[in-house]
PDB file of C-alpha atoms and ligand atoms in Angstrom:
ATOM      1  CA  UNK A 157     243.698  88.937 176.681  1.00 80.00           C
ATOM      2  CA  UNK A 158     244.246  92.743 176.589  1.00 80.00           C
ATOM      3  CA  UNK A 159     243.569  94.672 179.848  1.00 81.00           C
ATOM      4  CA  UNK A 160     239.891  95.422 180.643  1.00 84.00           C
ATOM      5  CA  UNK A 161     240.284  99.187 180.117  1.00 89.00           C
ATOM      6  CA  UNK A 162     241.413  98.607 176.536  1.00 94.00           C
ATOM      7  CA  UNK A 163     239.014  99.440 173.718  1.00 95.00           C
ATOM      8  CA  UNK A 164     240.086  98.898 170.129  1.00 96.00           C
ATOM      9  CA  UNK A 165     239.551 102.040 168.020  1.00 96.00           C
ATOM     10  CA  UNK A 166     239.900 100.090 164.763  1.00 97.00           C
ATOM     11  CA  UNK A 167     242.638 102.477 163.688  1.00 96.00           C
ATOM     12  CA  UNK A 168     244.498  99.614 161.976  1.00 96.00           C
ATOM     13  CA  UNK A 169     247.911 100.768 163.151  1.00 94.00           C
ATOM     14  CA  UNK A 170     248.911  97.392 164.617  1.00 93.00           C
ATOM     15  CA  UNK A 171     248.179  95.643 161.332  1.00 94.00           C
ATOM     16  CA  UNK A 172     249.635  98.360 159.079  1.00 93.00           C
ATOM     17  CA  UNK A 173     252.960  98.478 160.935  1.00 85.00           C
ATOM     18  CA  UNK A 174     253.240  94.779 161.646  1.00 79.00           C
ATOM     19  CA  UNK A 175     256.819  94.593 162.838  1.00 74.00           C
ATOM     20  CA  UNK A 176     256.161  97.196 165.562  1.00 69.00           C
ATOM     21  CA  UNK A 177     253.249  95.372 167.142  1.00 68.00           C
ATOM     22  CA  UNK A 178     253.240  91.670 166.408  1.00 74.00           C
ATOM     23  CA  UNK A 179     255.358  88.570 166.383  1.00 75.00           C
ATOM     24  CA  UNK A 180     256.325  87.369 162.950  1.00 86.00           C
ATOM     25  CA  UNK A 181     255.550  83.684 163.432  1.00 93.00           C
ATOM     26  CA  UNK A 182     252.726  81.389 164.565  1.00 96.00           C
ATOM     27  CA  UNK A 183     252.660  78.083 166.461  1.00 95.00           C
ATOM     28  CA  UNK A 184     252.234  74.515 165.187  1.00 96.00           C
ATOM     29  CA  UNK A 185     248.749  74.542 166.773  1.00 96.00           C
ATOM     30  CA  UNK A 186     247.675  77.583 164.760  1.00 97.00           C
ATOM     31  CA  UNK A 187     248.910  75.966 161.566  1.00 97.00           C
ATOM     32  CA  UNK A 188     246.968  72.792 162.464  1.00 97.00           C
ATOM     33  CA  UNK A 189     243.808  74.859 163.064  1.00 97.00           C
ATOM     34  CA  UNK A 190     244.068  76.575 159.674  1.00 98.00           C
ATOM     35  CA  UNK A 191     244.641  73.168 158.039  1.00 98.00           C
ATOM     36  CA  UNK A 192     241.609  71.728 159.820  1.00 97.00           C
ATOM     37  CA  UNK A 193     239.491  74.710 158.695  1.00 97.00           C
ATOM     38  CA  UNK A 194     240.755  74.325 155.112  1.00 98.00           C
ATOM     39  CA  UNK A 195     242.151  77.880 155.219  1.00 98.00           C
ATOM     40  CA  UNK A 196     244.697  77.420 152.446  1.00 98.00           C
ATOM     41  CA  UNK A 197     244.206  81.076 151.549  1.00 98.00           C
ATOM     42  CA  UNK A 198     245.862  81.880 154.895  1.00 98.00           C
ATOM     43  CA  UNK A 199     248.420  79.064 154.714  1.00 98.00           C
ATOM     44  CA  UNK A 200     249.590  80.454 151.365  1.00 98.00           C
ATOM     45  CA  UNK A 201     251.021  83.409 153.339  1.00 98.00           C
ATOM     46  CA  UNK A 202     253.034  81.211 155.733  1.00 98.00           C
ATOM     47  CA  UNK A 203     256.611  80.119 155.171  1.00 97.00           C
ATOM     48  CA  UNK A 204     257.425  77.066 157.306  1.00 96.00           C
ATOM     49  CA  UNK A 205     261.168  76.681 157.766  1.00 95.00           C
ATOM     50  CA  UNK A 206     262.411  73.289 159.045  1.00 94.00           C
ATOM     51  CA  UNK A 207     264.635  73.469 162.127  1.00 91.00           C
ATOM     52  CA  UNK A 208     265.366  69.712 162.280  1.00 89.00           C
ATOM     53  CA  UNK A 209     263.752  66.820 164.192  1.00 86.00           C
ATOM     54  CA  UNK A 210     260.284  67.716 162.919  1.00 85.00           C
ATOM     55  CA  UNK A 211     260.467  71.270 164.321  1.00 92.00           C
ATOM     56  CA  UNK A 212     259.456  74.258 162.228  1.00 94.00           C
ATOM     57  CA  UNK A 213     259.274  77.992 162.519  1.00 95.00           C
ATOM     58  CA  UNK A 214     256.170  79.269 160.733  1.00 97.00           C
ATOM     59  CA  UNK A 215     256.862  82.784 159.466  1.00 95.00           C
ATOM     60  CA  UNK A 216     253.925  85.039 158.568  1.00 95.00           C
ATOM     61  CA  UNK A 217     252.977  87.066 156.480  1.00 95.00           C
ATOM     62  CA  UNK A 218     255.088  86.098 153.479  1.00 95.00           C
ATOM     63  CA  UNK A 219     253.858  87.097 150.033  1.00 96.00           C
ATOM     64  CA  UNK A 220     253.193  83.977 147.943  1.00 96.00           C
ATOM     65  CA  UNK A 221     254.099  86.037 144.854  1.00 96.00           C
ATOM     66  CA  UNK A 222     257.428  87.563 145.898  1.00 96.00           C
ATOM     67  CA  UNK A 223     258.519  85.471 148.921  1.00 95.00           C
ATOM     68  CA  UNK A 224     259.060  88.703 150.884  1.00 93.00           C
ATOM     69  CA  UNK A 225     257.499  89.506 154.244  1.00 90.00           C
ATOM     70  CA  UNK A 226     254.970  92.292 153.983  1.00 92.00           C
ATOM     71  CA  UNK A 227     254.862  95.350 156.232  1.00 86.00           C
ATOM     72  CA  UNK A 228     251.070  95.533 156.163  1.00 93.00           C
ATOM     73  CA  UNK A 229     248.924  92.517 156.956  1.00 96.00           C
ATOM     74  CA  UNK A 230     247.186  91.106 153.851  1.00 97.00           C
ATOM     75  CA  UNK A 231     243.977  90.496 155.868  1.00 97.00           C
ATOM     76  CA  UNK A 232     243.437  94.105 156.847  1.00 97.00           C
ATOM     77  CA  UNK A 233     240.589  95.936 155.110  1.00 97.00           C
ATOM     78  CA  UNK A 234     239.562  99.564 155.379  1.00 97.00           C
ATOM     79  CA  UNK A 235     235.823 100.065 155.784  1.00 97.00           C
ATOM     80  CA  UNK A 236     234.305 102.078 152.925  1.00 95.00           C
ATOM     81  CA  UNK A 237     233.919 105.794 153.653  1.00 93.00           C
ATOM     82  CA  UNK A 238     235.214 105.413 157.227  1.00 94.00           C
ATOM     83  CA  UNK A 239     238.580 105.766 158.836  1.00 92.00           C
ATOM     84  CA  UNK A 240     238.219 102.311 160.399  1.00 97.00           C
ATOM     85  CA  UNK A 241     239.702  98.918 159.665  1.00 98.00           C
ATOM     86  CA  UNK A 242     238.626  95.311 160.111  1.00 98.00           C
ATOM     87  CA  UNK A 243     240.417  91.970 160.121  1.00 98.00           C
ATOM     88  CA  UNK A 244     239.166  89.652 157.360  1.00 98.00           C
ATOM     89  CA  UNK A 245     240.230  86.554 159.307  1.00 97.00           C
ATOM     90  CA  UNK A 246     238.973  87.722 162.706  1.00 96.00           C
ATOM     91  CA  UNK A 247     237.569  84.298 163.716  1.00 96.00           C
ATOM     92  CA  UNK A 248     240.839  82.478 163.090  1.00 97.00           C
ATOM     93  CA  UNK A 249     243.429  85.226 163.452  1.00 97.00           C
ATOM     94  CA  UNK A 250     246.738  84.436 165.182  1.00 96.00           C
ATOM     95  CA  UNK A 251     246.833  84.267 168.946  1.00 94.00           C
ATOM     96  CA  UNK A 252     249.218  87.217 169.206  1.00 92.00           C
ATOM     97  CA  UNK A 253     246.632  89.353 167.368  1.00 95.00           C
ATOM     98  CA  UNK A 254     243.940  88.245 169.847  1.00 94.00           C
ATOM     99  CA  UNK A 255     246.138  89.072 172.812  1.00 93.00           C
ATOM    100  CA  UNK A 256     247.370  92.449 171.565  1.00 94.00           C
ATOM    101  CA  UNK A 257     248.138  94.687 173.380  1.00 94.00           C
ATOM    102  CA  UNK A 258     249.499  92.832 176.388  1.00 92.00           C
ATOM    103  CA  UNK A 259     249.492  95.979 178.551  1.00 93.00           C
ATOM    104  CA  UNK A 260     249.013  99.722 178.410  1.00 94.00           C
ATOM    105  CA  UNK A 261     252.772 100.108 178.167  1.00 94.00           C
ATOM    106  CA  UNK A 262     252.907  97.665 175.266  1.00 92.00           C
ATOM    107  CA  UNK A 263     250.148  99.658 173.523  1.00 94.00           C
ATOM    108  CA  UNK A 264     251.887 102.993 174.034  1.00 92.00           C
ATOM    109  CA  UNK A 265     255.227 101.660 172.840  1.00 91.00           C
ATOM    110  CA  UNK A 266     253.735 100.243 169.661  1.00 91.00           C
ATOM    111  CA  UNK A 267     251.369 103.063 168.613  1.00 91.00           C
ATOM    112  CA  UNK A 268     248.088 101.485 169.719  1.00 94.00           C
ATOM    113  CA  UNK A 269     245.281 103.970 170.463  1.00 93.00           C
ATOM    114  CA  UNK A 270     243.190 101.573 172.559  1.00 95.00           C
ATOM    115  CA  UNK A 271     243.759 103.434 175.832  1.00 93.00           C
ATOM    116  CA  UNK A 272     243.123 106.980 174.548  1.00 87.00           C
TER     117      UNK A 272
HETATM  118  S1  SF4 B 194     245.502  88.857 161.094  1.00 73.82           S
HETATM  119 FE1  SF4 B 194     243.994  90.469 161.432  1.00 73.82          FE
HETATM  120  S2  SF4 B 194     244.431  91.274 163.468  1.00 73.82           S
HETATM  121 FE2  SF4 B 194     246.229  90.097 162.818  1.00 73.82          FE
HETATM  122  S3  SF4 B 194     247.614  91.590 161.846  1.00 73.82           S
HETATM  123 FE3  SF4 B 194     246.312  90.754 160.245  1.00 73.82          FE
HETATM  124  S4  SF4 B 194     244.552  92.122 160.041  1.00 73.82           S
HETATM  125 FE4  SF4 B 194     245.574  92.532 162.000  1.00 73.82          FE
HETATM  126  S1  SF4 B 195     246.423  99.738 167.077  1.00 73.82           S
HETATM  127 FE1  SF4 B 195     245.156  99.278 168.901  1.00 73.82          FE
HETATM  128  S2  SF4 B 195     243.313 100.526 168.640  1.00 73.82           S
HETATM  129 FE2  SF4 B 195     244.327 100.433 166.650  1.00 73.82          FE
HETATM  130  S3  SF4 B 195     243.374  98.673 165.589  1.00 73.82           S
HETATM  131 FE3  SF4 B 195     245.208  97.914 166.631  1.00 73.82          FE
HETATM  132  S4  SF4 B 195     244.458  97.140 168.608  1.00 73.82           S
HETATM  133 FE4  SF4 B 195     242.865  98.503 167.788  1.00 73.82          FE
END
């Protein structure tokens, strides 16, 4: 969980500049959760690469159309007439999104405004 003094400003920066803030893969457990929830719309954006002996690395967010990773998260939406953003998969978003930022230092290094 982020530190208690953190308050998200919904600026969207972490989800617009993904590579600065977040990991680029998710765990087997997160994949299993999305499968259980029938979230094939999310799974479409995952590229699972076999590493041998039933191990995979699950890369996100990979465009199902081009096969390229995207710089901006596909689940980010700007609220109409406001300079604020929301996550369209908030209830099932990846763990690293839930835990961001890990510290004030992490926030400052990655352009998060949650401690301003
Ligand atoms: S899943 Fe949600 S919180 Fe995570 S990067 Fe995308 S929009 Fe942001
Ligand atoms: S960069 Fe920080 S303040 Fe802005 S949306 Fe992400 S978590 Fe919230």
